[in-house]
Amino acid sequence: STSDLTSSSLGSKLEDALERIRKLSASMVQKSSNVNNNNRNEAVLFLGMDSPELPMEEIVYGLLQSNDHHPPTNEKQLSNNCNNPSEGKASFHGKAHMCPANDGGYGLLSVPKHAPSARIFSSVRWSDPLTAVSQLKALTDCGVGVSLGKLMYDVDEPGDVKELAARLASSWDGENKTICSSGESQSGDDSLVRLSLGISTAVSAGISTNYPHHTRKALLDLNVMHCAGGN
């Protein structure tokens, strides 16, 4: 499709992608006799194509967070859940996992099986400083818990490439400095703006130890980065 991905159509595209991958997964399970339904992870994870520093551990953690937990198998766990049924049932549902981006969007979103595809993207403000916050609200409004991961850095403009090169050079030199980005303060009576105030304290910002060597090589080839000390 040639439709504008910065418009509200992105929500319908993500909804459609989520539906299709869920149907594909179910079809593959039906065709395979070697799949144990109790052990398969039915989470679906979306990755931002403009976040090259996205660490592998966040992808793994997101899939684990969004996977539904198995019912208790020992008598003590079963007894505890019988005494508090609502708590027992809630503990079996996976959470969504989101990595906010420095521009207000997000670079990763892992969605659990029970998240309703028709609702979790419908009220998101796309290409907006409050995209991540509105996505967080859409998920929690549907009863889906959310955990927050590392702060991501999008590469949208030429200046973003230079900043990326500077972060990678700093990490490569072993400095591993924590880099924090804070958005400009916004005025107004917007409830999402008020909600966003707590997001900076909930994310773990910094450079991942899972170094993106291919990205560094591409920047070296483009002469955006330069080797130091023969490295």
Coordinates of C-alpha atoms in Angstrom, one line a residue:
S1 CA 0.0 0.0 0.0
T2 CA 1.2 3.6 -0.7
S3 CA -0.9 5.1 2.1
D4 CA 0.9 7.5 4.5
L5 CA 2.3 5.6 7.5
T6 CA 2.3 8.8 9.5
S7 CA -1.5 9.0 9.4
S8 CA -4.1 7.2 11.5
S9 CA -3.9 4.3 8.9
L10 CA -0.9 3.0 10.8
G11 CA -3.3 1.8 13.6
S12 CA -5.3 -0.2 11.1
K13 CA -2.1 -1.6 9.6
L14 CA -0.9 -2.8 12.9
E15 CA -4.3 -4.3 13.7
D16 CA -4.3 -6.1 10.4
A17 CA -0.8 -7.4 11.0
L18 CA -1.6 -8.7 14.4
E19 CA -4.7 -10.5 13.2
R20 CA -2.8 -12.1 10.3
I21 CA 0.1 -13.3 12.4
R22 CA -2.3 -14.8 15.0
K23 CA -4.2 -16.6 12.3
L24 CA -0.9 -17.8 10.7
S25 CA 0.3 -19.1 14.1
A26 CA -2.9 -20.9 14.8
S27 CA -2.8 -22.5 11.3
M28 CA 0.8 -23.7 11.8
V29 CA -0.1 -25.2 15.2
Q30 CA -3.0 -27.1 13.6
K31 CA -0.7 -28.5 10.9
S32 CA 2.0 -29.6 13.3
S33 CA 1.6 -32.6 15.5
N34 CA 4.8 -31.9 17.4
V35 CA 3.7 -28.6 19.0
N36 CA 2.8 -28.6 22.7
N37 CA 0.0 -26.0 23.2
N38 CA 1.0 -25.6 26.8
N39 CA 4.6 -24.5 25.9
R40 CA 4.1 -22.3 22.9
N41 CA 4.5 -18.5 23.1
E42 CA 1.6 -16.7 21.5
A43 CA 2.9 -13.2 22.0
V44 CA 3.4 -11.0 18.9
L45 CA 6.2 -8.4 18.9
F46 CA 6.5 -5.3 16.7
L47 CA 9.9 -3.7 16.0
G48 CA 10.7 -0.2 14.9
M49 CA 12.7 -0.3 11.7
D50 CA 14.4 3.0 12.6
S51 CA 15.8 2.0 16.0
P52 CA 19.1 0.3 15.2
E53 CA 20.2 0.2 18.8
L54 CA 17.4 -2.0 19.9
P55 CA 19.0 -4.7 22.1
M56 CA 18.3 -8.4 21.6
E57 CA 17.7 -8.8 25.3
E58 CA 14.7 -6.4 25.1
I59 CA 13.2 -8.5 22.3
V60 CA 13.6 -11.7 24.4
Y61 CA 12.3 -10.0 27.5
G62 CA 9.3 -8.6 25.7
L63 CA 8.3 -12.0 24.4
L64 CA 8.7 -13.5 27.8
Q65 CA 6.7 -10.8 29.4
S66 CA 3.8 -11.2 26.9
N67 CA 3.6 -14.9 27.1
D68 CA 0.7 -16.3 29.2
H69 CA 2.0 -18.1 32.3
H70 CA 1.0 -21.7 32.8
P71 CA -1.6 -22.7 35.4
P72 CA -0.2 -23.9 38.8
T73 CA 0.7 -27.5 39.0
N74 CA 1.2 -28.1 42.7
E75 CA -1.4 -28.3 45.4
K76 CA -0.2 -25.2 47.3
Q77 CA -0.5 -23.0 44.2
L78 CA -3.9 -24.4 43.4
S79 CA -5.1 -23.8 47.0
N80 CA -3.9 -20.2 46.9
N81 CA -5.7 -19.5 43.7
C82 CA -8.9 -21.1 45.0
N83 CA -8.8 -18.7 48.0
N84 CA -8.3 -15.7 45.7
P85 CA -9.7 -16.7 42.2
S86 CA -9.3 -13.3 40.6
E87 CA -5.6 -13.1 41.6
G88 CA -5.0 -16.6 40.3
K89 CA -6.5 -15.9 36.9
A90 CA -4.8 -12.5 36.5
S91 CA -1.4 -14.1 37.1
F92 CA -1.7 -16.3 34.0
H93 CA -2.0 -13.4 31.5
G94 CA 1.1 -11.9 30.0
K95 CA 1.7 -8.2 29.8
A96 CA 2.4 -5.9 26.9
H97 CA 6.0 -4.7 26.8
M98 CA 7.0 -1.4 25.3
C99 CA 10.2 0.5 24.7
P100 CA 9.5 4.2 24.4
A101 CA 11.5 6.3 21.9
N102 CA 13.1 9.7 22.6
D103 CA 10.8 11.4 20.2
G104 CA 7.6 10.3 22.0
G105 CA 6.9 7.2 19.9
Y106 CA 8.1 3.7 20.7
G107 CA 10.6 1.3 19.1
L108 CA 9.2 -2.0 20.4
L109 CA 5.8 -3.4 21.4
S110 CA 5.2 -6.9 22.5
V111 CA 1.5 -7.9 22.6
P112 CA 0.0 -10.8 24.6
K113 CA -2.6 -13.2 23.3
H114 CA -5.5 -11.7 25.1
A115 CA -5.0 -8.1 23.9
P116 CA -7.9 -7.2 21.5
S117 CA -6.5 -6.3 18.2
A118 CA -9.5 -4.2 17.2
R119 CA -9.1 -1.9 20.2
I120 CA -5.5 -1.5 21.3
F121 CA -4.4 0.7 18.3
S122 CA -7.6 2.6 17.7
S123 CA -7.0 5.6 19.9
V124 CA -3.3 6.0 19.5
R125 CA -1.9 9.4 18.4
W126 CA 0.5 8.5 15.6
S127 CA 3.5 10.7 14.8
D128 CA 2.9 12.7 17.9
P129 CA 5.0 13.5 21.0
L130 CA 2.4 11.4 22.9
T131 CA 2.3 8.3 20.7
A132 CA 3.9 6.1 23.4
V133 CA 1.7 7.5 26.1
S134 CA -1.5 7.1 24.1
Q135 CA -0.5 3.5 23.2
L136 CA 0.1 2.9 26.9
K137 CA -3.4 4.2 27.7
A138 CA -5.0 2.3 24.9
L139 CA -3.6 -1.0 26.3
T140 CA -4.5 -0.3 29.9
D141 CA -8.0 0.8 28.9
C142 CA -8.4 -2.7 27.5
G143 CA -7.2 -4.3 30.7
V144 CA -3.7 -5.2 29.3
G145 CA -0.9 -4.6 31.8
V146 CA 2.2 -3.0 30.4
S147 CA 5.9 -3.1 31.4
L148 CA 8.4 -0.5 30.1
G149 CA 11.8 -1.2 28.8
K150 CA 14.8 0.8 27.6
L151 CA 14.5 4.2 26.0
M152 CA 15.1 3.9 22.2
Y153 CA 16.5 6.5 19.8
D154 CA 14.8 6.8 16.5
V155 CA 16.8 7.7 13.3
D156 CA 14.5 10.0 11.3
E157 CA 16.6 13.0 10.3
P158 CA 20.3 13.6 9.3
G159 CA 21.0 14.9 12.7
D160 CA 19.8 11.7 14.3
V161 CA 22.5 9.8 12.4
K162 CA 25.2 12.0 13.8
E163 CA 23.8 11.5 17.3
L164 CA 23.7 7.8 16.7
A165 CA 27.4 7.8 15.6
A166 CA 28.3 9.8 18.7
R167 CA 26.6 7.3 21.0
L168 CA 28.1 4.3 19.3
A169 CA 31.6 5.9 19.4
S170 CA 31.2 6.6 23.1
S171 CA 30.1 3.0 23.8
W172 CA 32.9 1.6 21.7
D173 CA 35.4 3.6 23.6
G174 CA 34.2 1.9 26.8
E175 CA 32.7 5.0 28.4
N176 CA 29.2 3.5 28.5
K177 CA 27.8 6.8 29.6
T178 CA 24.1 7.0 30.3
I179 CA 22.3 9.2 27.8
C180 CA 18.9 10.6 28.9
S181 CA 16.6 12.4 26.6
S182 CA 13.7 14.5 27.9
G183 CA 11.0 16.0 25.7
E184 CA 10.1 19.6 25.8
S185 CA 7.5 20.6 28.4
Q186 CA 4.0 20.9 27.0
S187 CA 1.4 23.2 28.3
G188 CA -2.4 22.6 28.2
D189 CA -5.0 20.6 30.0
D190 CA -4.3 17.4 28.1
S191 CA -4.7 14.3 30.3
L192 CA -2.1 12.4 28.2
V193 CA 0.4 15.2 28.8
R194 CA -0.1 14.8 32.6
L195 CA 0.2 11.0 32.2
S196 CA 3.4 11.3 30.3
L197 CA 5.2 13.0 33.2
G198 CA 5.8 9.7 34.9
I199 CA 7.1 7.9 31.9
S200 CA 10.7 9.2 32.2
T201 CA 11.0 7.7 35.7
A202 CA 9.7 4.3 34.5
V203 CA 12.1 3.7 31.6
S204 CA 15.7 2.6 31.9
A205 CA 17.6 4.9 29.6
G206 CA 21.1 4.2 28.2
I207 CA 23.2 2.4 25.7
S208 CA 22.8 -1.4 25.5
T209 CA 25.7 -3.7 26.1
N210 CA 24.5 -5.6 23.1
Y211 CA 26.6 -3.5 20.7
P212 CA 25.2 -3.1 17.1
H213 CA 28.3 -3.9 15.1
H214 CA 26.6 -3.9 11.7
T215 CA 25.3 -0.4 12.3
R216 CA 28.8 0.8 13.3
K217 CA 30.3 -0.7 10.2
A218 CA 27.6 1.0 8.0
L219 CA 28.4 4.3 9.6
L220 CA 32.1 3.8 9.1
D221 CA 31.5 3.0 5.4
L222 CA 29.6 6.2 5.1
N223 CA 32.4 8.2 6.8
V224 CA 30.0 9.3 9.5
M225 CA 32.2 7.5 12.1
H226 CA 35.9 7.2 12.1
C227 CA 38.1 4.5 13.5
A228 CA 40.2 5.4 16.6
G229 CA 43.3 3.5 17.6
G230 CA 42.9 1.1 14.7
N231 CA 39.6 -0.3 16.0

